Coordinates of C-alpha atoms in Angstrom, one line a residue:
M1 CA 26.6 -55.1 5.6
L2 CA 29.0 -56.1 2.8
M3 CA 31.8 -56.8 5.3
T4 CA 29.4 -59.1 7.3
Y5 CA 28.7 -61.2 4.2
S6 CA 32.3 -61.6 3.2
L7 CA 33.5 -62.4 6.8
L8 CA 30.8 -65.1 7.0
L9 CA 32.0 -66.7 3.9
R10 CA 35.6 -66.4 4.9
N11 CA 35.0 -67.9 8.3
K12 CA 33.2 -70.9 6.7
M13 CA 36.1 -71.4 4.2
M14 CA 38.5 -71.7 7.1
G15 CA 36.8 -74.9 8.1
E16 CA 35.3 -76.2 4.9
K17 CA 34.8 -75.2 1.3
A18 CA 32.3 -72.6 0.4
S19 CA 29.5 -73.8 -1.8
V20 CA 28.5 -72.1 -5.1
V21 CA 25.4 -73.5 -6.9
F22 CA 24.8 -72.7 -10.6
F23 CA 21.3 -72.9 -12.0
M24 CA 22.5 -72.9 -15.6
K25 CA 24.8 -75.3 -17.4
Q26 CA 28.4 -74.4 -18.0
T27 CA 30.8 -76.0 -20.6
E28 CA 33.4 -78.3 -19.2
E29 CA 36.0 -75.7 -20.1
R30 CA 34.3 -73.0 -18.0
Q31 CA 33.7 -75.5 -15.1
E32 CA 37.4 -76.3 -15.0
L33 CA 38.3 -72.5 -15.1
L34 CA 36.1 -71.9 -12.1
K35 CA 37.5 -74.9 -10.1
H36 CA 41.1 -73.9 -11.0
S37 CA 40.6 -70.3 -10.1
F38 CA 38.8 -70.9 -6.8
E39 CA 40.3 -74.1 -5.3
N40 CA 38.8 -73.4 -1.9
T41 CA 35.3 -73.3 -3.3
S42 CA 33.0 -76.2 -4.3
F43 CA 30.8 -75.7 -7.3
Y44 CA 27.6 -77.5 -8.2
F45 CA 26.5 -77.5 -11.9
P46 CA 23.0 -78.7 -12.9
D47 CA 22.3 -82.0 -14.5
K48 CA 19.6 -82.7 -17.0
K49 CA 16.9 -81.9 -14.4
G50 CA 18.5 -78.5 -13.8
V51 CA 17.2 -78.1 -10.2
P52 CA 19.6 -78.8 -7.3
S53 CA 18.6 -81.2 -4.6
D54 CA 17.5 -80.0 -1.1
Q55 CA 20.7 -81.4 0.3
I56 CA 22.8 -79.2 -2.1
L57 CA 20.7 -76.2 -1.3
K58 CA 21.0 -76.8 2.4
T59 CA 24.8 -76.0 2.2
A60 CA 24.7 -73.4 -0.5
D61 CA 26.4 -70.1 0.2
V62 CA 26.0 -68.6 -3.3
L63 CA 23.4 -69.1 -6.0
V64 CA 24.1 -68.2 -9.6
T65 CA 21.0 -67.8 -11.7
F66 CA 19.3 -66.0 -14.6
G67 CA 16.8 -64.7 -11.9
D68 CA 13.6 -66.4 -12.9
D69 CA 14.0 -69.7 -11.1
I70 CA 14.6 -68.5 -7.5
T71 CA 11.4 -68.8 -5.5
E72 CA 10.6 -68.2 -1.8
S73 CA 10.3 -71.9 -1.3
L74 CA 13.8 -72.5 -2.7
V75 CA 15.3 -69.7 -0.6
S76 CA 13.8 -71.3 2.5
K77 CA 15.7 -74.5 1.7
A78 CA 19.0 -72.6 1.7
P79 CA 19.7 -71.5 5.3
S80 CA 23.3 -70.7 4.6
L81 CA 22.6 -68.5 1.6
K82 CA 24.5 -65.2 1.7
W83 CA 24.6 -64.0 -2.0
I84 CA 22.8 -64.4 -5.2
H85 CA 24.4 -63.4 -8.5
V86 CA 22.1 -62.9 -11.5
M87 CA 23.7 -63.6 -14.9
S88 CA 21.3 -61.1 -16.5
A89 CA 20.3 -57.5 -15.6
G90 CA 16.6 -58.0 -14.6
I91 CA 16.0 -59.1 -11.0
E92 CA 12.2 -58.6 -10.9
G93 CA 11.7 -62.4 -10.8
L94 CA 13.5 -62.7 -7.5
P95 CA 11.6 -62.7 -4.1
L96 CA 13.3 -59.4 -3.2
R97 CA 11.4 -58.7 0.0
L98 CA 12.4 -62.1 1.5
L99 CA 16.0 -61.7 0.3
H100 CA 16.1 -58.3 1.9
D101 CA 14.7 -59.6 5.2
R102 CA 17.2 -62.5 5.1
G103 CA 20.1 -60.1 4.5
V104 CA 21.0 -61.8 1.2
L105 CA 23.2 -59.8 -1.1
V106 CA 22.1 -59.6 -4.7
T107 CA 24.3 -58.6 -7.7
N108 CA 23.6 -58.7 -11.4
S109 CA 25.4 -58.6 -14.7
R110 CA 24.4 -55.2 -16.0
G111 CA 26.9 -53.7 -18.4
I112 CA 27.4 -56.8 -20.5
H113 CA 24.4 -56.2 -22.7
A114 CA 25.6 -52.9 -24.3
E115 CA 27.2 -54.3 -27.4
P116 CA 24.5 -56.8 -28.6
M117 CA 21.5 -54.6 -27.6
S118 CA 22.9 -51.5 -29.2
E119 CA 23.5 -53.4 -32.4
H120 CA 19.9 -54.6 -32.2
A121 CA 18.6 -51.1 -31.9
I122 CA 20.7 -49.9 -34.8
W123 CA 19.5 -52.8 -36.9
A124 CA 15.9 -51.8 -36.1
M125 CA 16.4 -48.2 -37.1
L126 CA 18.2 -49.2 -40.3
D127 CA 15.5 -51.8 -41.1
Y128 CA 12.9 -49.0 -40.9
V129 CA 14.6 -46.2 -42.8
K130 CA 15.8 -48.6 -45.6
N131 CA 12.5 -50.4 -45.9
A132 CA 14.2 -53.8 -45.5
T133 CA 11.0 -55.6 -44.6
R134 CA 9.1 -54.2 -47.5
Y135 CA 11.9 -55.0 -50.0
R136 CA 12.1 -58.5 -48.6
A137 CA 8.4 -59.0 -49.3
L138 CA 8.8 -57.7 -52.8
Q139 CA 11.6 -60.1 -53.4
Q140 CA 9.5 -63.0 -52.2
N141 CA 6.8 -62.0 -54.7
K142 CA 9.3 -61.3 -57.5
Q143 CA 8.2 -57.7 -57.7
W144 CA 10.4 -54.9 -59.0
D145 CA 9.0 -51.7 -57.3
K146 CA 11.2 -48.6 -57.2
S147 CA 8.4 -46.4 -55.9
I148 CA 9.3 -47.2 -52.3
K149 CA 11.8 -44.6 -51.3
P150 CA 14.4 -45.2 -48.5
K151 CA 14.9 -42.6 -45.7
E152 CA 18.0 -41.6 -43.8
L153 CA 18.9 -41.8 -40.1
T154 CA 20.8 -38.5 -40.6
G155 CA 19.0 -35.7 -38.9
M156 CA 16.5 -37.9 -37.1
T157 CA 16.2 -37.6 -33.3
A158 CA 16.5 -40.6 -31.1
V159 CA 15.0 -40.4 -27.6
F160 CA 16.2 -42.9 -25.1
L161 CA 14.2 -43.8 -21.9
G162 CA 17.1 -44.7 -19.7
T163 CA 20.7 -43.5 -20.1
G164 CA 22.7 -46.5 -18.8
A165 CA 25.3 -48.6 -20.5
I166 CA 23.0 -49.9 -23.2
A167 CA 21.5 -46.6 -24.1
S168 CA 24.8 -44.8 -24.0
K169 CA 26.4 -47.3 -26.4
T170 CA 23.4 -47.1 -28.7
A171 CA 23.5 -43.3 -28.6
E172 CA 27.2 -43.3 -29.4
R173 CA 26.5 -45.5 -32.4
A174 CA 23.5 -43.5 -33.5
S175 CA 25.5 -40.3 -33.5
V176 CA 27.8 -41.8 -36.1
F177 CA 24.8 -41.9 -38.4
G178 CA 24.2 -38.2 -37.8
M179 CA 21.3 -38.7 -35.4
Q180 CA 20.4 -36.3 -32.6
T181 CA 20.4 -38.1 -29.2
I182 CA 18.3 -37.2 -26.2
G183 CA 18.2 -39.2 -22.9
V184 CA 15.6 -39.4 -20.1
N185 CA 16.7 -40.5 -16.6
T186 CA 15.6 -40.0 -13.1
D187 CA 16.9 -36.5 -12.5
G188 CA 17.9 -35.3 -15.9
R189 CA 21.6 -35.5 -15.1
P190 CA 23.9 -35.1 -18.2
Q191 CA 25.3 -38.3 -19.6
K192 CA 28.0 -39.0 -22.2
H193 CA 26.8 -39.4 -25.8
F194 CA 23.5 -37.6 -25.1
E195 CA 23.2 -34.1 -26.5
Q196 CA 20.4 -33.3 -24.1
T197 CA 18.8 -35.1 -21.1
F198 CA 15.5 -34.7 -19.3
S199 CA 14.2 -35.9 -16.0
M200 CA 11.3 -38.3 -15.8
E201 CA 9.2 -35.4 -14.5
E202 CA 9.8 -33.6 -17.8
W203 CA 9.9 -36.7 -20.1
H204 CA 6.9 -35.4 -22.1
K205 CA 9.3 -32.7 -23.5
A206 CA 11.6 -35.4 -24.8
L207 CA 8.7 -37.5 -26.2
R208 CA 7.6 -34.6 -28.4
K209 CA 11.0 -34.6 -30.1
A210 CA 11.2 -38.3 -30.9
D211 CA 11.5 -39.6 -34.4
V212 CA 12.7 -42.8 -32.7
L213 CA 11.7 -43.7 -29.2
I214 CA 13.8 -46.4 -27.5
N215 CA 12.8 -47.9 -24.2
I216 CA 15.6 -49.4 -22.1
L217 CA 14.1 -48.7 -18.7
P218 CA 14.3 -51.4 -16.0
Y219 CA 11.1 -52.8 -14.7
T220 CA 9.9 -51.3 -11.4
E221 CA 6.7 -50.3 -9.8
Q222 CA 7.3 -46.8 -11.2
T223 CA 7.8 -48.0 -14.8
H224 CA 4.9 -50.5 -14.9
G225 CA 2.6 -49.4 -17.7
I226 CA 4.4 -46.1 -18.1
L227 CA 4.2 -46.2 -21.9
N228 CA 0.4 -45.8 -22.2
K229 CA -2.2 -43.8 -24.1
E230 CA -1.1 -40.5 -22.4
A231 CA 2.5 -41.1 -23.2
F232 CA 1.9 -42.0 -26.8
K233 CA -0.3 -38.8 -27.2
Q234 CA 2.9 -36.8 -26.6
L235 CA 4.7 -38.1 -29.6
K236 CA 5.0 -36.0 -32.7
G237 CA 3.4 -38.7 -34.9
R238 CA 4.8 -41.4 -37.1
T239 CA 7.4 -42.2 -34.5
V240 CA 9.4 -45.4 -34.6
F241 CA 9.1 -47.3 -31.2
I242 CA 11.8 -49.8 -30.1
N243 CA 11.2 -51.7 -26.9
L244 CA 14.3 -53.4 -25.5
G245 CA 13.5 -52.7 -21.8
R246 CA 10.6 -54.6 -20.3
G247 CA 7.3 -55.7 -21.8
K248 CA 5.3 -54.7 -18.7
S249 CA 6.4 -51.1 -19.2
V250 CA 4.0 -50.9 -22.2
V251 CA 0.2 -51.1 -22.2
E252 CA 0.0 -53.2 -25.3
T253 CA -3.7 -52.3 -26.1
D254 CA -2.7 -48.6 -26.0
L255 CA 0.3 -49.4 -28.3
L256 CA -2.0 -51.0 -30.8
D257 CA -4.2 -47.9 -30.7
A258 CA -1.2 -45.7 -31.2
L259 CA -0.2 -47.7 -34.3
K260 CA -3.7 -47.3 -35.7
L261 CA -3.6 -43.5 -35.1
K262 CA -0.1 -43.3 -36.6
Q263 CA 1.2 -41.8 -33.4
I264 CA 3.6 -44.7 -33.9
E265 CA 4.4 -45.7 -37.5
H266 CA 6.2 -48.9 -36.7
A267 CA 7.1 -50.8 -33.5
Y268 CA 10.1 -53.1 -33.0
L269 CA 9.3 -55.2 -30.0
D270 CA 11.8 -57.6 -28.3
V271 CA 9.9 -57.8 -25.0
F272 CA 6.3 -58.4 -24.1
A273 CA 4.0 -58.3 -21.0
E274 CA 3.6 -62.0 -21.3
E275 CA 6.3 -64.3 -22.7
P276 CA 6.1 -66.3 -24.9
L277 CA 3.6 -63.9 -26.6
P278 CA 0.2 -65.6 -26.6
I279 CA -0.9 -66.9 -30.0
D280 CA -4.1 -64.8 -29.9
S281 CA -2.3 -61.5 -29.3
P282 CA -3.2 -59.1 -32.1
L283 CA 0.5 -58.0 -32.2
W284 CA 1.3 -61.1 -34.3
D285 CA -0.8 -59.9 -37.2
D286 CA -0.1 -56.1 -37.2
E287 CA 1.9 -55.2 -40.2
A288 CA 3.3 -52.2 -38.3
V289 CA 5.0 -54.5 -35.8
T290 CA 8.3 -56.3 -36.1
M291 CA 9.0 -58.6 -33.2
T292 CA 11.8 -60.7 -32.0
P293 CA 11.5 -63.3 -29.1
H294 CA 13.5 -61.5 -26.4
V295 CA 16.8 -62.0 -28.0
S296 CA 18.3 -58.5 -28.3
A297 CA 20.8 -59.3 -25.5
A298 CA 21.7 -62.7 -26.9
T299 CA 25.2 -63.2 -28.3
S300 CA 27.8 -65.9 -28.6
H301 CA 29.9 -63.9 -26.1
Y302 CA 27.2 -63.6 -23.5
M303 CA 28.2 -66.3 -21.0
K304 CA 31.9 -65.4 -21.3
R305 CA 31.2 -61.8 -20.4
A306 CA 28.7 -62.7 -17.6
L307 CA 31.2 -65.1 -16.1
V308 CA 33.9 -62.5 -15.9
I309 CA 31.7 -60.3 -13.7
F310 CA 30.8 -63.2 -11.5
M311 CA 34.4 -64.3 -11.1
E312 CA 35.5 -60.8 -10.2
N313 CA 32.7 -60.6 -7.7
L314 CA 33.5 -64.0 -6.2
K315 CA 37.1 -63.0 -5.7
A316 CA 36.0 -59.7 -4.1
F317 CA 33.5 -61.5 -1.9
I318 CA 36.1 -63.9 -0.5
N319 CA 38.6 -61.1 0.0
N320 CA 36.2 -58.8 1.8
E321 CA 36.2 -56.2 -1.0
D322 CA 33.4 -54.2 -2.7
L323 CA 31.4 -56.1 -5.3
K324 CA 30.2 -54.8 -8.6
N325 CA 26.6 -54.3 -9.6
V326 CA 25.1 -54.6 -6.2
V327 CA 21.3 -54.4 -6.5
C328 CA 19.5 -51.7 -4.5
F329 CA 16.4 -53.4 -3.1
E330 CA 14.6 -50.1 -2.7
K331 CA 15.0 -49.1 -6.4
G332 CA 14.6 -52.7 -7.7
Y333 CA 17.7 -52.6 -9.9

C-alpha cells in the first residue's frame, strides 16, 4: 500500500507540482525552508481565516494538521488526498474510518514530546514532595511555617501506564532521583529504563505498587474510562496521580471520589475529558488538584522538531521509501 501512495504522488509530480496544504501557520523562515527543500512541491499556508478554500482542497495531495480540524466533509472535498501528517501524537480527532476506506495514509509526530513532557512529569513530582504549592501559599500570606516537612523522591515507586518514548524518558530521569520505575504496556514486554513491566491484563499488580501513577496512554476504545473507581481501589493509598495522556481515559467523578478517600493524595492534571475544562467542574476548586491547560508537550522547540519529522517523511514519500510513525488504523495510534 505504501508503494501505491508514493507512486501516485511521483506520477503526479512528473506532470505538475504536488500540493501540500498546511492547516497551521508557519514562519516565513520555515516556509522558505520547505519551498527550497522541495522545489517540485507546491505549499499552501493558511491566511488569517485558517481554512483552505475548496479549490485548494480539490488539488491537495497532502494535508498537514494538528488533527482536530479534519472532518469528513473536508476530506470529501479533497479527491486527490493521499496522505495526512499530524503534527501531534493524537489522531482520535480524525475521521479514521473514512480515511481507511479511502486508502489515505496517516502519520503522526510521536517521539517529539519526550523532552518537554518528561520535564513536566518531573516538575509535578518535585512540586509534590517539596510542598512547592503550600510554600507558595505561605509566602503570599507572609507566614513562616517550618512544620511542613518536605519528602523525597528517593525510594518512591513510579508506575507508568504506557512505556513509549515519553514514559521511557521520564523513567530515565526519575531513576536519577533514586526512584523505582515500573511500566505497563500491552503485553508486558521489557523496556529500557523500566526495572519491571506488567501487561495490561496484570496492571492491577503495578497499581498496587504506585507511589506515583503516571498515565501516558493514547486514547482508544480500550483506554476510554480505564482509570475508574475499580482502578483507583487498587492503589496503595495516598498515591500521586499525574495525567499526561488523555482526559477521556479518566472517569473524573471517580477521580474526585478517590481524592476524597485519599486513595489519591494529589492529582496533577494536564488533560481533561472536556477541554477547555467547564467552569462548573468541581476539579477547579479541589485543593488536592493541580491543573495545567494541556501544555505539557508545549515547548519553544515544538514546531522545529515536528517539522523535521514531516520533512523526512515527505522526502521518503516522494522517493518511494518507508515513512516514520505510520498510524495503525486498527490500534488507533
